[in-house]
């Protein structure tokens, strides 16, 4: 059957999470005067923060910690690494990050041209594990919400990608089928393997050209390659 519905992941597929997060963390280092806290390398702090954040997100995807735990712990642990044991500062930094990072507008290259092209022929949707209150802000601030018919968040359903239930729900709410849908995302396990195990074809956006053993339906390294597929 012909593809009529395209489901996109958001973070690092369309919205440049890495770049926007780094810019926000640099702002935090300046605003909270990291040098006065004994943190002399913002680059090192960002590296340590990303390590803890990735570990906590992995636990969050497995439902082993709550959203609140993830938010409170990632900055506390990063600061603690630099011997800054101040829960109050960690909480203030966490609030600043959640408020400010969604305002950042950097998109993955070719995002708008690809979405404009696809929108003329397909119904476009978002499936995201990101926090609901910030994902909508990202879409609005980057002026790409207009391209999407539906935004599905894991918090709406109570399960996260790669759980089959989120894909089942997404097809149901958009009145799509496995055969007329395709998933595009940068996370091999959550987006690609999750979708294909459920029976939806996928396009793995392997932007960093990471080595892997999986054989997805399609694989691209740049969003502009989508023009050659659709």
JSON list of C-alpha atoms in Angstrom, two decimals:
[
{"chain": "A", "resi": 1, "resn": "UNK", "atom": "CA", "xyz": [0.00, 0.00, 0.00]},
{"chain": "A", "resi": 2, "resn": "UNK", "atom": "CA", "xyz": [1.16, 3.54, -0.71]},
{"chain": "A", "resi": 3, "resn": "UNK", "atom": "CA", "xyz": [2.61, 5.55, 2.18]},
{"chain": "A", "resi": 4, "resn": "UNK", "atom": "CA", "xyz": [0.26, 8.34, 3.28]},
{"chain": "A", "resi": 5, "resn": "UNK", "atom": "CA", "xyz": [1.39, 8.99, 6.87]},
{"chain": "A", "resi": 6, "resn": "UNK", "atom": "CA", "xyz": [4.90, 9.87, 8.04]},
{"chain": "A", "resi": 7, "resn": "UNK", "atom": "CA", "xyz": [5.74, 9.80, 11.75]},
{"chain": "A", "resi": 8, "resn": "UNK", "atom": "CA", "xyz": [8.76, 11.79, 12.92]},
{"chain": "A", "resi": 9, "resn": "UNK", "atom": "CA", "xyz": [10.71, 11.76, 16.14]},
{"chain": "A", "resi": 10, "resn": "UNK", "atom": "CA", "xyz": [11.46, 15.31, 17.32]},
{"chain": "A", "resi": 11, "resn": "UNK", "atom": "CA", "xyz": [14.68, 15.64, 19.34]},
{"chain": "A", "resi": 12, "resn": "UNK", "atom": "CA", "xyz": [17.84, 15.23, 17.23]},
{"chain": "A", "resi": 13, "resn": "UNK", "atom": "CA", "xyz": [15.72, 14.29, 14.23]},
{"chain": "A", "resi": 14, "resn": "UNK", "atom": "CA", "xyz": [14.21, 17.72, 13.56]},
{"chain": "A", "resi": 15, "resn": "UNK", "atom": "CA", "xyz": [14.95, 19.89, 16.61]},
{"chain": "A", "resi": 16, "resn": "UNK", "atom": "CA", "xyz": [18.72, 20.00, 17.14]},
{"chain": "A", "resi": 17, "resn": "UNK", "atom": "CA", "xyz": [18.71, 18.87, 20.76]},
{"chain": "A", "resi": 18, "resn": "UNK", "atom": "CA", "xyz": [22.48, 18.66, 21.10]},
{"chain": "A", "resi": 19, "resn": "UNK", "atom": "CA", "xyz": [23.11, 22.18, 19.82]},
{"chain": "A", "resi": 20, "resn": "UNK", "atom": "CA", "xyz": [20.20, 23.78, 21.65]},
{"chain": "A", "resi": 21, "resn": "UNK", "atom": "CA", "xyz": [21.05, 22.02, 24.90]},
{"chain": "A", "resi": 22, "resn": "UNK", "atom": "CA", "xyz": [24.71, 23.05, 24.66]},
{"chain": "A", "resi": 23, "resn": "UNK", "atom": "CA", "xyz": [23.73, 26.68, 24.08]},
{"chain": "A", "resi": 24, "resn": "UNK", "atom": "CA", "xyz": [21.45, 26.60, 27.12]},
{"chain": "A", "resi": 25, "resn": "UNK", "atom": "CA", "xyz": [24.14, 25.02, 29.29]},
{"chain": "A", "resi": 26, "resn": "UNK", "atom": "CA", "xyz": [26.61, 27.72, 28.24]},
{"chain": "A", "resi": 27, "resn": "UNK", "atom": "CA", "xyz": [24.06, 30.33, 29.32]},
{"chain": "A", "resi": 28, "resn": "UNK", "atom": "CA", "xyz": [23.68, 28.54, 32.65]},
{"chain": "A", "resi": 29, "resn": "UNK", "atom": "CA", "xyz": [27.44, 28.57, 33.24]},
{"chain": "A", "resi": 30, "resn": "UNK", "atom": "CA", "xyz": [27.47, 32.36, 32.77]},
{"chain": "A", "resi": 31, "resn": "UNK", "atom": "CA", "xyz": [24.25, 33.13, 34.66]},
{"chain": "A", "resi": 32, "resn": "UNK", "atom": "CA", "xyz": [25.10, 30.98, 37.68]},
{"chain": "A", "resi": 33, "resn": "UNK", "atom": "CA", "xyz": [28.76, 32.06, 37.71]},
{"chain": "A", "resi": 34, "resn": "UNK", "atom": "CA", "xyz": [30.32, 28.63, 37.49]},
{"chain": "A", "resi": 35, "resn": "UNK", "atom": "CA", "xyz": [33.80, 30.03, 38.07]},
{"chain": "A", "resi": 36, "resn": "UNK", "atom": "CA", "xyz": [32.69, 31.10, 41.56]},
{"chain": "A", "resi": 37, "resn": "UNK", "atom": "CA", "xyz": [31.54, 27.54, 42.21]},
{"chain": "A", "resi": 38, "resn": "UNK", "atom": "CA", "xyz": [34.95, 26.17, 41.30]},
{"chain": "A", "resi": 39, "resn": "UNK", "atom": "CA", "xyz": [33.86, 24.91, 37.88]},
{"chain": "A", "resi": 40, "resn": "UNK", "atom": "CA", "xyz": [36.57, 26.24, 35.58]},
{"chain": "A", "resi": 41, "resn": "UNK", "atom": "CA", "xyz": [35.65, 24.39, 32.39]},
{"chain": "A", "resi": 42, "resn": "UNK", "atom": "CA", "xyz": [32.14, 24.75, 31.00]},
{"chain": "A", "resi": 43, "resn": "UNK", "atom": "CA", "xyz": [33.03, 22.25, 28.28]},
{"chain": "A", "resi": 44, "resn": "UNK", "atom": "CA", "xyz": [33.93, 19.68, 30.93]},
{"chain": "A", "resi": 45, "resn": "UNK", "atom": "CA", "xyz": [30.73, 20.39, 32.86]},
{"chain": "A", "resi": 46, "resn": "UNK", "atom": "CA", "xyz": [28.63, 19.90, 29.72]},
{"chain": "A", "resi": 47, "resn": "UNK", "atom": "CA", "xyz": [30.37, 16.59, 29.04]},
{"chain": "A", "resi": 48, "resn": "UNK", "atom": "CA", "xyz": [29.73, 15.37, 32.59]},
{"chain": "A", "resi": 49, "resn": "UNK", "atom": "CA", "xyz": [26.14, 16.62, 32.56]},
{"chain": "A", "resi": 50, "resn": "UNK", "atom": "CA", "xyz": [25.46, 14.85, 29.25]},
{"chain": "A", "resi": 51, "resn": "UNK", "atom": "CA", "xyz": [26.83, 11.61, 30.66]},
{"chain": "A", "resi": 52, "resn": "UNK", "atom": "CA", "xyz": [24.52, 11.71, 33.68]},
{"chain": "A", "resi": 53, "resn": "UNK", "atom": "CA", "xyz": [21.59, 12.92, 31.58]},
{"chain": "A", "resi": 54, "resn": "UNK", "atom": "CA", "xyz": [22.00, 10.03, 29.12]},
{"chain": "A", "resi": 55, "resn": "UNK", "atom": "CA", "xyz": [22.17, 7.51, 31.97]},
{"chain": "A", "resi": 56, "resn": "UNK", "atom": "CA", "xyz": [19.04, 8.91, 33.61]},
{"chain": "A", "resi": 57, "resn": "UNK", "atom": "CA", "xyz": [17.13, 9.07, 30.32]},
{"chain": "A", "resi": 58, "resn": "UNK", "atom": "CA", "xyz": [17.94, 5.39, 29.74]},
{"chain": "A", "resi": 59, "resn": "UNK", "atom": "CA", "xyz": [16.39, 4.60, 33.14]},
{"chain": "A", "resi": 60, "resn": "UNK", "atom": "CA", "xyz": [13.42, 6.86, 32.41]},
{"chain": "A", "resi": 61, "resn": "UNK", "atom": "CA", "xyz": [12.69, 5.07, 29.12]},
{"chain": "A", "resi": 62, "resn": "UNK", "atom": "CA", "xyz": [12.62, 1.80, 31.08]},
{"chain": "A", "resi": 63, "resn": "UNK", "atom": "CA", "xyz": [10.22, 3.34, 33.64]},
{"chain": "A", "resi": 64, "resn": "UNK", "atom": "CA", "xyz": [12.79, 2.84, 36.39]},
{"chain": "A", "resi": 65, "resn": "UNK", "atom": "CA", "xyz": [12.73, 6.51, 37.43]},
{"chain": "A", "resi": 66, "resn": "UNK", "atom": "CA", "xyz": [10.13, 9.27, 37.19]},
{"chain": "A", "resi": 67, "resn": "UNK", "atom": "CA", "xyz": [10.31, 12.45, 35.16]},
{"chain": "A", "resi": 68, "resn": "UNK", "atom": "CA", "xyz": [10.72, 14.40, 38.39]},
{"chain": "A", "resi": 69, "resn": "UNK", "atom": "CA", "xyz": [13.64, 12.21, 39.47]},
{"chain": "A", "resi": 70, "resn": "UNK", "atom": "CA", "xyz": [15.34, 12.67, 36.10]},
{"chain": "A", "resi": 71, "resn": "UNK", "atom": "CA", "xyz": [14.97, 16.44, 36.27]},
{"chain": "A", "resi": 72, "resn": "UNK", "atom": "CA", "xyz": [16.20, 16.77, 39.84]},
{"chain": "A", "resi": 73, "resn": "UNK", "atom": "CA", "xyz": [19.10, 14.33, 39.64]},
{"chain": "A", "resi": 74, "resn": "UNK", "atom": "CA", "xyz": [20.87, 15.25, 36.41]},
{"chain": "A", "resi": 75, "resn": "UNK", "atom": "CA", "xyz": [22.11, 18.65, 37.58]},
{"chain": "A", "resi": 76, "resn": "UNK", "atom": "CA", "xyz": [22.63, 17.56, 41.17]},
{"chain": "A", "resi": 77, "resn": "UNK", "atom": "CA", "xyz": [24.91, 14.74, 40.03]},
{"chain": "A", "resi": 78, "resn": "UNK", "atom": "CA", "xyz": [26.77, 16.93, 37.54]},
{"chain": "A", "resi": 79, "resn": "UNK", "atom": "CA", "xyz": [27.43, 19.60, 40.18]},
{"chain": "A", "resi": 80, "resn": "UNK", "atom": "CA", "xyz": [28.38, 16.97, 42.74]},
{"chain": "A", "resi": 81, "resn": "UNK", "atom": "CA", "xyz": [31.06, 15.72, 40.33]},
{"chain": "A", "resi": 82, "resn": "UNK", "atom": "CA", "xyz": [32.71, 19.13, 40.74]},
{"chain": "A", "resi": 83, "resn": "UNK", "atom": "CA", "xyz": [32.26, 19.01, 44.53]},
{"chain": "A", "resi": 84, "resn": "UNK", "atom": "CA", "xyz": [29.36, 21.45, 44.45]},
{"chain": "A", "resi": 85, "resn": "UNK", "atom": "CA", "xyz": [26.89, 19.97, 46.93]},
{"chain": "A", "resi": 86, "resn": "UNK", "atom": "CA", "xyz": [24.11, 22.52, 46.73]},
{"chain": "A", "resi": 87, "resn": "UNK", "atom": "CA", "xyz": [20.62, 21.18, 46.07]},
{"chain": "A", "resi": 88, "resn": "UNK", "atom": "CA", "xyz": [19.16, 24.70, 45.88]},
{"chain": "A", "resi": 89, "resn": "UNK", "atom": "CA", "xyz": [21.45, 25.72, 43.02]},
{"chain": "A", "resi": 90, "resn": "UNK", "atom": "CA", "xyz": [20.85, 22.40, 41.26]},
{"chain": "A", "resi": 91, "resn": "UNK", "atom": "CA", "xyz": [17.09, 22.96, 41.42]},
{"chain": "A", "resi": 92, "resn": "UNK", "atom": "CA", "xyz": [17.37, 26.54, 40.14]},
{"chain": "A", "resi": 93, "resn": "UNK", "atom": "CA", "xyz": [19.58, 25.44, 37.26]},
{"chain": "A", "resi": 94, "resn": "UNK", "atom": "CA", "xyz": [17.13, 22.65, 36.45]},
{"chain": "A", "resi": 95, "resn": "UNK", "atom": "CA", "xyz": [14.22, 25.09, 36.31]},
{"chain": "A", "resi": 96, "resn": "UNK", "atom": "CA", "xyz": [16.19, 27.50, 34.14]},
{"chain": "A", "resi": 97, "resn": "UNK", "atom": "CA", "xyz": [17.11, 24.71, 31.73]},
{"chain": "A", "resi": 98, "resn": "UNK", "atom": "CA", "xyz": [13.52, 23.48, 31.35]},
{"chain": "A", "resi": 99, "resn": "UNK", "atom": "CA", "xyz": [12.25, 27.03, 30.83]},
{"chain": "A", "resi": 100, "resn": "UNK", "atom": "CA", "xyz": [14.92, 28.22, 28.43]},
{"chain": "A", "resi": 101, "resn": "UNK", "atom": "CA", "xyz": [16.01, 25.26, 26.31]},
{"chain": "A", "resi": 102, "resn": "UNK", "atom": "CA", "xyz": [12.64, 24.94, 24.47]},
{"chain": "A", "resi": 103, "resn": "UNK", "atom": "CA", "xyz": [13.03, 28.56, 23.33]},
{"chain": "A", "resi": 104, "resn": "UNK", "atom": "CA", "xyz": [16.08, 27.67, 21.28]},
{"chain": "A", "resi": 105, "resn": "UNK", "atom": "CA", "xyz": [15.39, 27.52, 17.56]},
{"chain": "A", "resi": 106, "resn": "UNK", "atom": "CA", "xyz": [18.20, 25.54, 15.96]},
{"chain": "A", "resi": 107, "resn": "UNK", "atom": "CA", "xyz": [16.88, 22.81, 13.71]},
{"chain": "A", "resi": 108, "resn": "UNK", "atom": "CA", "xyz": [18.70, 19.92, 12.09]},
{"chain": "A", "resi": 109, "resn": "UNK", "atom": "CA", "xyz": [19.83, 21.05, 8.60]},
{"chain": "A", "resi": 110, "resn": "UNK", "atom": "CA", "xyz": [17.13, 20.83, 5.89]},
{"chain": "A", "resi": 111, "resn": "UNK", "atom": "CA", "xyz": [14.30, 20.35, 8.40]},
{"chain": "A", "resi": 112, "resn": "UNK", "atom": "CA", "xyz": [11.97, 23.05, 7.07]},
{"chain": "A", "resi": 113, "resn": "UNK", "atom": "CA", "xyz": [12.57, 22.34, 3.38]},
{"chain": "A", "resi": 114, "resn": "UNK", "atom": "CA", "xyz": [11.96, 18.63, 3.92]},
{"chain": "A", "resi": 115, "resn": "UNK", "atom": "CA", "xyz": [8.79, 19.21, 5.96]},
{"chain": "A", "resi": 116, "resn": "UNK", "atom": "CA", "xyz": [7.44, 21.70, 3.43]},
{"chain": "A", "resi": 117, "resn": "UNK", "atom": "CA", "xyz": [8.07, 19.21, 0.62]},
{"chain": "A", "resi": 118, "resn": "UNK", "atom": "CA", "xyz": [6.50, 16.27, 2.45]},
{"chain": "A", "resi": 119, "resn": "UNK", "atom": "CA", "xyz": [3.51, 18.24, 3.74]},
{"chain": "A", "resi": 120, "resn": "UNK", "atom": "CA", "xyz": [2.25, 18.69, 0.18]},
{"chain": "A", "resi": 121, "resn": "UNK", "atom": "CA", "xyz": [1.88, 14.93, -0.30]},
{"chain": "A", "resi": 122, "resn": "UNK", "atom": "CA", "xyz": [1.63, 13.27, 3.12]},
{"chain": "A", "resi": 123, "resn": "UNK", "atom": "CA", "xyz": [0.08, 13.63, 6.56]},
{"chain": "A", "resi": 124, "resn": "UNK", "atom": "CA", "xyz": [2.88, 14.31, 9.03]},
{"chain": "A", "resi": 125, "resn": "UNK", "atom": "CA", "xyz": [2.90, 13.42, 12.73]},
{"chain": "A", "resi": 126, "resn": "UNK", "atom": "CA", "xyz": [5.26, 13.54, 15.72]},
{"chain": "A", "resi": 127, "resn": "UNK", "atom": "CA", "xyz": [5.89, 10.69, 18.18]},
{"chain": "A", "resi": 128, "resn": "UNK", "atom": "CA", "xyz": [8.13, 11.80, 21.03]},
{"chain": "A", "resi": 129, "resn": "UNK", "atom": "CA", "xyz": [9.36, 10.54, 24.39]},
{"chain": "A", "resi": 130, "resn": "UNK", "atom": "CA", "xyz": [10.21, 14.11, 25.40]},
{"chain": "A", "resi": 131, "resn": "UNK", "atom": "CA", "xyz": [8.40, 15.93, 28.18]},
{"chain": "A", "resi": 132, "resn": "UNK", "atom": "CA", "xyz": [5.02, 17.04, 26.90]},
{"chain": "A", "resi": 133, "resn": "UNK", "atom": "CA", "xyz": [5.10, 20.62, 28.17]},
{"chain": "A", "resi": 134, "resn": "UNK", "atom": "CA", "xyz": [8.39, 21.39, 26.44]},
{"chain": "A", "resi": 135, "resn": "UNK", "atom": "CA", "xyz": [7.88, 19.52, 23.16]},
{"chain": "A", "resi": 136, "resn": "UNK", "atom": "CA", "xyz": [4.95, 21.71, 22.13]},
{"chain": "A", "resi": 137, "resn": "UNK", "atom": "CA", "xyz": [6.98, 24.82, 22.94]},
{"chain": "A", "resi": 138, "resn": "UNK", "atom": "CA", "xyz": [9.84, 23.61, 20.75]},
{"chain": "A", "resi": 139, "resn": "UNK", "atom": "CA", "xyz": [7.51, 23.06, 17.81]},
{"chain": "A", "resi": 140, "resn": "UNK", "atom": "CA", "xyz": [5.93, 26.49, 18.21]},
{"chain": "A", "resi": 141, "resn": "UNK", "atom": "CA", "xyz": [9.15, 28.41, 18.79]},
{"chain": "A", "resi": 142, "resn": "UNK", "atom": "CA", "xyz": [10.80, 26.82, 15.76]},
{"chain": "A", "resi": 143, "resn": "UNK", "atom": "CA", "xyz": [7.71, 27.49, 13.66]},
{"chain": "A", "resi": 144, "resn": "UNK", "atom": "CA", "xyz": [7.30, 23.90, 12.51]},
{"chain": "A", "resi": 145, "resn": "UNK", "atom": "CA", "xyz": [4.12, 22.94, 14.38]},
{"chain": "A", "resi": 146, "resn": "UNK", "atom": "CA", "xyz": [2.09, 23.94, 11.31]},
{"chain": "A", "resi": 147, "resn": "UNK", "atom": "CA", "xyz": [3.48, 20.97, 9.40]},
{"chain": "A", "resi": 148, "resn": "UNK", "atom": "CA", "xyz": [2.05, 18.34, 11.74]},
{"chain": "A", "resi": 149, "resn": "UNK", "atom": "CA", "xyz": [-1.46, 16.97, 11.93]},
{"chain": "A", "resi": 150, "resn": "UNK", "atom": "CA", "xyz": [-0.84, 15.19, 15.23]},
{"chain": "A", "resi": 151, "resn": "UNK", "atom": "CA", "xyz": [1.67, 15.34, 18.09]},
{"chain": "A", "resi": 152, "resn": "UNK", "atom": "CA", "xyz": [1.80, 12.18, 20.19]},
{"chain": "A", "resi": 153, "resn": "UNK", "atom": "CA", "xyz": [3.80, 12.24, 23.42]},
{"chain": "A", "resi": 154, "resn": "UNK", "atom": "CA", "xyz": [4.67, 9.30, 25.62]},
{"chain": "A", "resi": 155, "resn": "UNK", "atom": "CA", "xyz": [3.13, 11.11, 28.58]},
{"chain": "A", "resi": 156, "resn": "UNK", "atom": "CA", "xyz": [-0.26, 11.15, 26.85]},
{"chain": "A", "resi": 157, "resn": "UNK", "atom": "CA", "xyz": [-0.26, 7.36, 26.66]},
{"chain": "A", "resi": 158, "resn": "UNK", "atom": "CA", "xyz": [1.78, 6.35, 29.68]},
{"chain": "A", "resi": 159, "resn": "UNK", "atom": "CA", "xyz": [4.35, 4.34, 27.72]},
{"chain": "A", "resi": 160, "resn": "UNK", "atom": "CA", "xyz": [7.48, 5.31, 25.82]},
{"chain": "A", "resi": 161, "resn": "UNK", "atom": "CA", "xyz": [9.07, 4.27, 22.56]},
{"chain": "A", "resi": 162, "resn": "UNK", "atom": "CA", "xyz": [10.02, 1.50, 21.80]},
{"chain": "A", "resi": 163, "resn": "UNK", "atom": "CA", "xyz": [6.92, 0.10, 23.56]},
{"chain": "A", "resi": 164, "resn": "UNK", "atom": "CA", "xyz": [4.53, -1.22, 20.91]},
{"chain": "A", "resi": 165, "resn": "UNK", "atom": "CA", "xyz": [1.58, 0.49, 22.61]},
{"chain": "A", "resi": 166, "resn": "UNK", "atom": "CA", "xyz": [2.76, 3.96, 21.60]},
{"chain": "A", "resi": 167, "resn": "UNK", "atom": "CA", "xyz": [2.86, 2.94, 17.94]},
{"chain": "A", "resi": 168, "resn": "UNK", "atom": "CA", "xyz": [-0.50, 1.21, 18.23]},
{"chain": "A", "resi": 169, "resn": "UNK", "atom": "CA", "xyz": [-2.00, 4.34, 19.78]},
{"chain": "A", "resi": 170, "resn": "UNK", "atom": "CA", "xyz": [-0.40, 6.57, 17.15]},
{"chain": "A", "resi": 171, "resn": "UNK", "atom": "CA", "xyz": [-1.94, 4.61, 14.29]},
{"chain": "A", "resi": 172, "resn": "UNK", "atom": "CA", "xyz": [-5.31, 4.57, 16.00]},
{"chain": "A", "resi": 173, "resn": "UNK", "atom": "CA", "xyz": [-5.50, 8.30, 16.76]},
{"chain": "A", "resi": 174, "resn": "UNK", "atom": "CA", "xyz": [-4.31, 9.25, 13.26]},
{"chain": "A", "resi": 175, "resn": "UNK", "atom": "CA", "xyz": [-6.52, 6.65, 11.55]},
{"chain": "A", "resi": 176, "resn": "UNK", "atom": "CA", "xyz": [-3.44, 5.19, 9.88]},
{"chain": "A", "resi": 177, "resn": "UNK", "atom": "CA", "xyz": [-2.35, 1.61, 9.24]},
{"chain": "A", "resi": 178, "resn": "UNK", "atom": "CA", "xyz": [0.95, -0.22, 9.46]},
{"chain": "A", "resi": 179, "resn": "UNK", "atom": "CA", "xyz": [1.06, -0.50, 5.69]},
{"chain": "A", "resi": 180, "resn": "UNK", "atom": "CA", "xyz": [0.48, 3.17, 4.88]},
{"chain": "A", "resi": 181, "resn": "UNK", "atom": "CA", "xyz": [2.81, 4.55, 7.56]},
{"chain": "A", "resi": 182, "resn": "UNK", "atom": "CA", "xyz": [6.54, 5.03, 8.04]},
{"chain": "A", "resi": 183, "resn": "UNK", "atom": "CA", "xyz": [8.62, 6.19, 11.03]},
{"chain": "A", "resi": 184, "resn": "UNK", "atom": "CA", "xyz": [11.66, 8.48, 10.78]},
{"chain": "A", "resi": 185, "resn": "UNK", "atom": "CA", "xyz": [13.97, 8.91, 13.75]},
{"chain": "A", "resi": 186, "resn": "UNK", "atom": "CA", "xyz": [17.53, 9.08, 15.04]},
{"chain": "A", "resi": 187, "resn": "UNK", "atom": "CA", "xyz": [17.25, 6.58, 17.90]},
{"chain": "A", "resi": 188, "resn": "UNK", "atom": "CA", "xyz": [17.92, 3.10, 16.56]},
{"chain": "A", "resi": 189, "resn": "UNK", "atom": "CA", "xyz": [16.26, 1.27, 19.44]},
{"chain": "A", "resi": 190, "resn": "UNK", "atom": "CA", "xyz": [13.37, 3.57, 20.32]},
{"chain": "A", "resi": 191, "resn": "UNK", "atom": "CA", "xyz": [12.36, 4.83, 16.88]},
{"chain": "A", "resi": 192, "resn": "UNK", "atom": "CA", "xyz": [13.53, 2.25, 14.39]},
{"chain": "A", "resi": 193, "resn": "UNK", "atom": "CA", "xyz": [13.57, -1.16, 16.03]},
{"chain": "A", "resi": 194, "resn": "UNK", "atom": "CA", "xyz": [10.50, -0.22, 18.06]},
{"chain": "A", "resi": 195, "resn": "UNK", "atom": "CA", "xyz": [8.50, 0.74, 14.96]},
{"chain": "A", "resi": 196, "resn": "UNK", "atom": "CA", "xyz": [9.66, -2.20, 12.85]},
{"chain": "A", "resi": 197, "resn": "UNK", "atom": "CA", "xyz": [8.94, -4.74, 15.59]},
{"chain": "A", "resi": 198, "resn": "UNK", "atom": "CA", "xyz": [5.39, -3.41, 15.59]},
{"chain": "A", "resi": 199, "resn": "UNK", "atom": "CA", "xyz": [5.23, -3.72, 11.81]},
{"chain": "A", "resi": 200, "resn": "UNK", "atom": "CA", "xyz": [5.83, -0.14, 10.65]},
{"chain": "A", "resi": 201, "resn": "UNK", "atom": "CA", "xyz": [8.59, 0.52, 8.12]},
{"chain": "A", "resi": 202, "resn": "UNK", "atom": "CA", "xyz": [11.23, 2.99, 9.25]},
{"chain": "A", "resi": 203, "resn": "UNK", "atom": "CA", "xyz": [13.97, 5.30, 8.06]},
{"chain": "A", "resi": 204, "resn": "UNK", "atom": "CA", "xyz": [16.94, 5.44, 10.40]},
{"chain": "A", "resi": 205, "resn": "UNK", "atom": "CA", "xyz": [18.40, 8.94, 10.49]},
{"chain": "A", "resi": 206, "resn": "UNK", "atom": "CA", "xyz": [21.96, 7.99, 11.36]},
{"chain": "A", "resi": 207, "resn": "UNK", "atom": "CA", "xyz": [23.35, 11.51, 11.40]},
{"chain": "A", "resi": 208, "resn": "UNK", "atom": "CA", "xyz": [26.59, 10.54, 13.14]},
{"chain": "A", "resi": 209, "resn": "UNK", "atom": "CA", "xyz": [27.11, 7.49, 10.92]},
{"chain": "A", "resi": 210, "resn": "UNK", "atom": "CA", "xyz": [27.21, 5.25, 13.98]},
{"chain": "A", "resi": 211, "resn": "UNK", "atom": "CA", "xyz": [28.16, 1.64, 13.35]},
{"chain": "A", "resi": 212, "resn": "UNK", "atom": "CA", "xyz": [25.45, -0.93, 14.03]},
{"chain": "A", "resi": 213, "resn": "UNK", "atom": "CA", "xyz": [24.32, -4.41, 13.01]},
{"chain": "A", "resi": 214, "resn": "UNK", "atom": "CA", "xyz": [20.64, -3.65, 12.39]},
{"chain": "A", "resi": 215, "resn": "UNK", "atom": "CA", "xyz": [19.19, -3.60, 8.88]},
{"chain": "A", "resi": 216, "resn": "UNK", "atom": "CA", "xyz": [16.40, -0.97, 8.79]},
{"chain": "A", "resi": 217, "resn": "UNK", "atom": "CA", "xyz": [14.06, -0.48, 5.85]},
{"chain": "A", "resi": 218, "resn": "UNK", "atom": "CA", "xyz": [16.04, 2.65, 4.89]},
{"chain": "A", "resi": 219, "resn": "UNK", "atom": "CA", "xyz": [18.98, 4.55, 6.38]},
{"chain": "A", "resi": 220, "resn": "UNK", "atom": "CA", "xyz": [20.03, 8.15, 5.77]},
{"chain": "A", "resi": 221, "resn": "UNK", "atom": "CA", "xyz": [22.80, 10.37, 7.10]},
{"chain": "A", "resi": 222, "resn": "UNK", "atom": "CA", "xyz": [21.24, 13.71, 6.13]},
{"chain": "A", "resi": 223, "resn": "UNK", "atom": "CA", "xyz": [17.60, 14.80, 6.03]},
{"chain": "A", "resi": 224, "resn": "UNK", "atom": "CA", "xyz": [18.06, 15.99, 2.44]},
{"chain": "A", "resi": 225, "resn": "UNK", "atom": "CA", "xyz": [18.28, 12.31, 1.41]},
{"chain": "A", "resi": 226, "resn": "UNK", "atom": "CA", "xyz": [14.54, 12.11, 2.08]},
{"chain": "A", "resi": 227, "resn": "UNK", "atom": "CA", "xyz": [13.99, 13.85, -1.27]},
{"chain": "A", "resi": 228, "resn": "UNK", "atom": "CA", "xyz": [15.37, 10.73, -2.95]},
{"chain": "A", "resi": 229, "resn": "UNK", "atom": "CA", "xyz": [12.98, 8.42, -1.09]},
{"chain": "A", "resi": 230, "resn": "UNK", "atom": "CA", "xyz": [9.63, 10.22, -1.36]}
]
